[in-house]
CSV table of C-alpha atoms and ligand atoms in Angstrom, one decimal:
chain,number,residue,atom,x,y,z
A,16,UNK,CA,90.0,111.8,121.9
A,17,UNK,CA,88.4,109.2,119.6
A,18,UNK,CA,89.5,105.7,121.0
A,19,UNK,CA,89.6,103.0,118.7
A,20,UNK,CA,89.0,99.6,118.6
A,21,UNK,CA,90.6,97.3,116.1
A,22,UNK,CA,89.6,93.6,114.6
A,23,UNK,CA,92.5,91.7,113.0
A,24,UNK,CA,93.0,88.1,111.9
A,25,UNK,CA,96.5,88.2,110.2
A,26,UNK,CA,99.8,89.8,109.5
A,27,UNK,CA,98.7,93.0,110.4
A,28,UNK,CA,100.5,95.4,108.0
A,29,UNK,CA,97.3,97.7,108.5
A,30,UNK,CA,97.0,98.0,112.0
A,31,UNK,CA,101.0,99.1,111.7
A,32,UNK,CA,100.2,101.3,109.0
A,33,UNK,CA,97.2,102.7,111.4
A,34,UNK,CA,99.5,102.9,114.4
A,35,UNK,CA,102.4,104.6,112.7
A,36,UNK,CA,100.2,107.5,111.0
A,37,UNK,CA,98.3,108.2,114.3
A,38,UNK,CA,101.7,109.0,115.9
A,39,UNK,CA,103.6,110.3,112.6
A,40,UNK,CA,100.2,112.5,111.2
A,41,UNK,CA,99.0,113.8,115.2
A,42,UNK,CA,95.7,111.9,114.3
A,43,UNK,CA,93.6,112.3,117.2
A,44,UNK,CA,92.5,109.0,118.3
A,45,UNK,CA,94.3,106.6,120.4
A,46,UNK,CA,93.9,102.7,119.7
A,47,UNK,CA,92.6,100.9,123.1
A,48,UNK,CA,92.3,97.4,121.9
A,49,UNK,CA,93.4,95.0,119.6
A,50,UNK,CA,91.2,91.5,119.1
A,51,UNK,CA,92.4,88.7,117.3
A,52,UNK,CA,89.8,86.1,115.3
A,53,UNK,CA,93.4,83.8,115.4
A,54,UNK,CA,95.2,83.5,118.6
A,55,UNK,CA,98.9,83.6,115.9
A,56,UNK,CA,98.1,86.5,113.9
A,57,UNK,CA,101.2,88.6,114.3
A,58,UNK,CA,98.9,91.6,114.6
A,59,UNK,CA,98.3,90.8,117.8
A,60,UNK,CA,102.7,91.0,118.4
A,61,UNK,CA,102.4,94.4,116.3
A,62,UNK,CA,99.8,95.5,119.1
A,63,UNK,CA,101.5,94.2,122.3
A,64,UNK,CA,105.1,96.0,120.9
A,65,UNK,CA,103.7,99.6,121.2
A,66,UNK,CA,101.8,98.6,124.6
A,67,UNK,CA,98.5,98.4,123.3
A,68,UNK,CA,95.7,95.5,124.3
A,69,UNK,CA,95.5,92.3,122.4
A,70,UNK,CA,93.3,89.7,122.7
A,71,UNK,CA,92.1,86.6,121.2
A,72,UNK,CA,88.7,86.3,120.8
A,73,UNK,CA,87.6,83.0,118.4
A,74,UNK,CA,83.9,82.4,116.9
A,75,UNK,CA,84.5,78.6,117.8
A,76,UNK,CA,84.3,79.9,121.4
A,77,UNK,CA,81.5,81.0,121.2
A,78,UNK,CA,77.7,79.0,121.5
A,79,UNK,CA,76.9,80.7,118.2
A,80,UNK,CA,77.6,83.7,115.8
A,81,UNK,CA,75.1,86.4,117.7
A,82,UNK,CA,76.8,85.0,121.3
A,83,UNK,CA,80.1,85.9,119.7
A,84,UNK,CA,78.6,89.4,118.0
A,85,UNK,CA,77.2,90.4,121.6
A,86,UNK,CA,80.6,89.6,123.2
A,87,UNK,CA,82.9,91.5,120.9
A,88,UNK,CA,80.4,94.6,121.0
A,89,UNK,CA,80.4,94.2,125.2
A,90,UNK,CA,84.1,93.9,124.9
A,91,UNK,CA,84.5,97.2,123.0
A,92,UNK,CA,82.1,99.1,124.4
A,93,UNK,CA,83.7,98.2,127.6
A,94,UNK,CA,86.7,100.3,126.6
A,95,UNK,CA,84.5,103.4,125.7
A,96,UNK,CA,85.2,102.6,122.0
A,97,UNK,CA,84.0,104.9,119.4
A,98,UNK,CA,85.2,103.6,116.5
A,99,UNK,CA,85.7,100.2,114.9
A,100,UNK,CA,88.5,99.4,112.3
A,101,UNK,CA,88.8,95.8,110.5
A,102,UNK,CA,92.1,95.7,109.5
A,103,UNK,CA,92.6,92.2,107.7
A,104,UNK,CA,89.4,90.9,109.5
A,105,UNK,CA,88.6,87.1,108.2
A,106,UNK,CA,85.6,86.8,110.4
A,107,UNK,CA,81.9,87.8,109.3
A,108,UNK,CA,79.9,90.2,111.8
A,109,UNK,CA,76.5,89.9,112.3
A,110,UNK,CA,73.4,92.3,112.8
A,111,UNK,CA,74.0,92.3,116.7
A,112,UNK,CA,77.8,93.9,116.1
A,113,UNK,CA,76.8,96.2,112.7
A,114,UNK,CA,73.6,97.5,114.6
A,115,UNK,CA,75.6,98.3,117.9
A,116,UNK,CA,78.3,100.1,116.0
A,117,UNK,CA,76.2,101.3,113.3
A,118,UNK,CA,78.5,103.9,110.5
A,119,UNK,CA,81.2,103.3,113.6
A,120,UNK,CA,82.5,100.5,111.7
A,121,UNK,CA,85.3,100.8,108.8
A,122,UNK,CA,86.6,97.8,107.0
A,123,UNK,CA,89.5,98.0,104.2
A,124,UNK,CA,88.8,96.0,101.0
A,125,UNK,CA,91.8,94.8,98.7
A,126,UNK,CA,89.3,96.1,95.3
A,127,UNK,CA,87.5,99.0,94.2
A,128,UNK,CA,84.1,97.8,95.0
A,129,UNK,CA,81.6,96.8,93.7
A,130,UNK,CA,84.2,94.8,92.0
A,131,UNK,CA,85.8,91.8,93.1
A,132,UNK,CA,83.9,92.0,96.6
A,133,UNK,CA,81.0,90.2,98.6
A,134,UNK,CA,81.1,86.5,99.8
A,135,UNK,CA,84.0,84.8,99.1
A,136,UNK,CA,86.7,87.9,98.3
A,137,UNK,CA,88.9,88.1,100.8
A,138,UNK,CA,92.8,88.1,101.0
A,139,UNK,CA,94.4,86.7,98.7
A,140,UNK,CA,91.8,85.2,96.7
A,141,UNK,CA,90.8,88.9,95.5
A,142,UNK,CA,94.0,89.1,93.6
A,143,UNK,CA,93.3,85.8,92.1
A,144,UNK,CA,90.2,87.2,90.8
A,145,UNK,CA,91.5,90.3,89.4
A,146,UNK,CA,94.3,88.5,87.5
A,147,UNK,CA,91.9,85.8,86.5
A,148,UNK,CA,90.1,88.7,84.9
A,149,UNK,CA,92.6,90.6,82.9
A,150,UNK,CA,91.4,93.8,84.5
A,151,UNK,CA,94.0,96.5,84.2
A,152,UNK,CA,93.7,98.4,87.5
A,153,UNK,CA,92.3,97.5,90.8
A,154,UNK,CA,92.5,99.2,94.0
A,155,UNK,CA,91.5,99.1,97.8
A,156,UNK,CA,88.2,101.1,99.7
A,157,UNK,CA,87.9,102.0,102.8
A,158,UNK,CA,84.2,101.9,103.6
A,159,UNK,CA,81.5,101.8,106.8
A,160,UNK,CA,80.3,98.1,107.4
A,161,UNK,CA,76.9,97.4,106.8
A,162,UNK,CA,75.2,94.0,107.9
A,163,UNK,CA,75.7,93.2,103.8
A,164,UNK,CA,79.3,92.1,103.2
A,165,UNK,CA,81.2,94.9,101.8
A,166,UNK,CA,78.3,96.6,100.9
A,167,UNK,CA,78.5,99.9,103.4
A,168,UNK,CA,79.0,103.8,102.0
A,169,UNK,CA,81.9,103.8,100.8
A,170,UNK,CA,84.8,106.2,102.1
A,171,UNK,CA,87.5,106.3,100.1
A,172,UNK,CA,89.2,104.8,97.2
A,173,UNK,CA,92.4,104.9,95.0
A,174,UNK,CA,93.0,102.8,92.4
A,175,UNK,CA,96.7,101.0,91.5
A,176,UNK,CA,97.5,99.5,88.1
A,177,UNK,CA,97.8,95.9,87.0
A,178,UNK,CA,101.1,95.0,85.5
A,179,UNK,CA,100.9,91.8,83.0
A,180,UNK,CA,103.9,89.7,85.1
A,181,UNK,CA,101.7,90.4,88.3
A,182,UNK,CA,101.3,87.1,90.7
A,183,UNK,CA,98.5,87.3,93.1
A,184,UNK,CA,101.1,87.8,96.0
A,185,UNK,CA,103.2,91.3,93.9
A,186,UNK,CA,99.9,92.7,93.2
A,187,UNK,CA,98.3,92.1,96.9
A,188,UNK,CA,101.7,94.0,97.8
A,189,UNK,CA,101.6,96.9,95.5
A,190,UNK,CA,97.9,97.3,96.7
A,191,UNK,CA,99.1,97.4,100.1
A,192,UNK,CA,102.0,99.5,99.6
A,193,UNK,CA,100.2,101.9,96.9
A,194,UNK,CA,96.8,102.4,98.2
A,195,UNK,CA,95.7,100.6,101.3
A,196,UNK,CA,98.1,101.8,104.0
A,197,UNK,CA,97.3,105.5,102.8
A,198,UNK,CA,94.0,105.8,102.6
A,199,UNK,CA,93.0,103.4,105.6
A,200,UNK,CA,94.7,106.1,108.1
A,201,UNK,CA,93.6,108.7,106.3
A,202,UNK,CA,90.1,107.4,106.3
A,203,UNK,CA,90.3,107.7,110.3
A,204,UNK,CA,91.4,110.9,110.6
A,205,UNK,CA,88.9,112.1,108.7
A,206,UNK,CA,86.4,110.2,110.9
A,207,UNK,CA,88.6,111.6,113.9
A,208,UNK,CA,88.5,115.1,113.3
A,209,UNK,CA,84.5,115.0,112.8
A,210,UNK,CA,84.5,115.3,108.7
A,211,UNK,CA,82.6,111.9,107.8
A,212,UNK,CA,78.6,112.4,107.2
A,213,UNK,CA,76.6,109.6,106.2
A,214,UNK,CA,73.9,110.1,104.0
A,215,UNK,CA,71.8,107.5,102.6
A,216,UNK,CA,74.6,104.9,101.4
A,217,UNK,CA,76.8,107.7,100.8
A,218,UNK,CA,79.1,109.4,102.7
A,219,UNK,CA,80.3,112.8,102.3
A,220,UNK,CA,83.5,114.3,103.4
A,221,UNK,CA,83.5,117.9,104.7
A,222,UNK,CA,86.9,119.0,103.4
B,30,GAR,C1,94.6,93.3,103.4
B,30,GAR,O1,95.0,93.2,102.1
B,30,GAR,C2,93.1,93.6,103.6
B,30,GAR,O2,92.7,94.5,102.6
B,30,GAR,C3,92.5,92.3,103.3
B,30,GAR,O3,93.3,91.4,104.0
B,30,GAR,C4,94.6,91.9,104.1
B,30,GAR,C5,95.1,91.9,105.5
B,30,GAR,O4,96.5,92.2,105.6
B,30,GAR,N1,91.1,92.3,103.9
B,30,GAR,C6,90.1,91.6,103.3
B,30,GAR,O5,90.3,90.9,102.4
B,30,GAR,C7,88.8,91.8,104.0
B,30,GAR,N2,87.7,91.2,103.2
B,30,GAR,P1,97.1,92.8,107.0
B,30,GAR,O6,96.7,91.8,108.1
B,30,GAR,O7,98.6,92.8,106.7
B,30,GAR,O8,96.6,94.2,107.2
């Protein structure tokens, strides 16, 4: 059984979605811990409900960015982990984490990258962007983290439409709603059950 190991920062409507669909869909993997970047994330409430692990773990806590790297990958590994899900992560990750998870690492990004992604996208501010732009559909990937910032093999994607009354806050919910909390979980189980290959920066799913 795949055990899993997931980094959160905020409201956590992933890691439920995640949660839900490995009980729901028989995925078979079994979440082990939860860590927090932000010792209110509701996540981390989310995670304590159905009995699982949560913990805080801060970068400020740490002497610098590779101490704090080295301690998350310690902490995970600790717990036999085998797989790594971001799941509304706020938090960079260094070399030290990437290299000792390496294509064991899958981060969810609000756009279909390479749009609207890299240094400075997260959260909200992606649907900013998007509307800024006039672009008529976005989307969400699910893809394996790479030491450059959303720049991994990409998993999955689906795409959602733009509508021309959006706000950031109605589009960051249809994205959620519409793409996001399907193909995250399905993204795992497709890892779970063995049909993820990376090759090169591609992956290739064995259907
Ligand atoms: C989600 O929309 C996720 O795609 C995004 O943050 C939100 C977290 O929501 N992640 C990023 O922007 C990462 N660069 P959640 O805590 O409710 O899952």
């Amino acid at each position: 059984m795949l055990k899993i190991g997931v980094l959160v920062s905020g409201g956590g409507t992933n890691l439920q979605a995640i949660m839900d669909a490995i009980d729901a869909q028989g995925i078979p993997a079994e979440i082990v811990s939860v860590v927090s970047s932000n010792p209110n994330a509701y996540a981390l409430e989310r995670a304590k409900n159905k009995g699982i692990e949560a913990v805080t773990m801060r970068k400020r806590d740490y002497a610098d960015a590779k101490a704090y790297d080295l301690a998350l990958a310690e902490h995970f590994k600790s717990r036999g982990v085998g797989l790594v899900v971001l799941a509304g992560f706020m938090t960079i990750l260094g070399e030290d984490f990437v290299n000792a998870f390496e294509n064991k690492i899958m981060n969810i990004h609000p756009a279909l990258i390479p749009s609207f992604c890299g240094d400075g996208f997260y959260g909200l501010h992606v649907h900013e962007a998007v509307l800024e732009k006039g672009v008529k559909l976005t989307g969400a990937t699910v893809h394996f983290v790479s030491p450059i910032t959303d720049g991994g093999p990409i998993i999955l994607q689906k795409a959602v439409e733009v509508m021309d009354d959006d706000t950031p806050e109605i589009l960051q919910k249809r994205v959620m709603e519409q793409a996001e909390w399907k193909i995250f979980p399905e993204a795992i189980r497709l890892f779970a059950e063995g049909k993820l290959e990376v090759v090169g920066n591609k992956v290739r799913i064995k259907r």
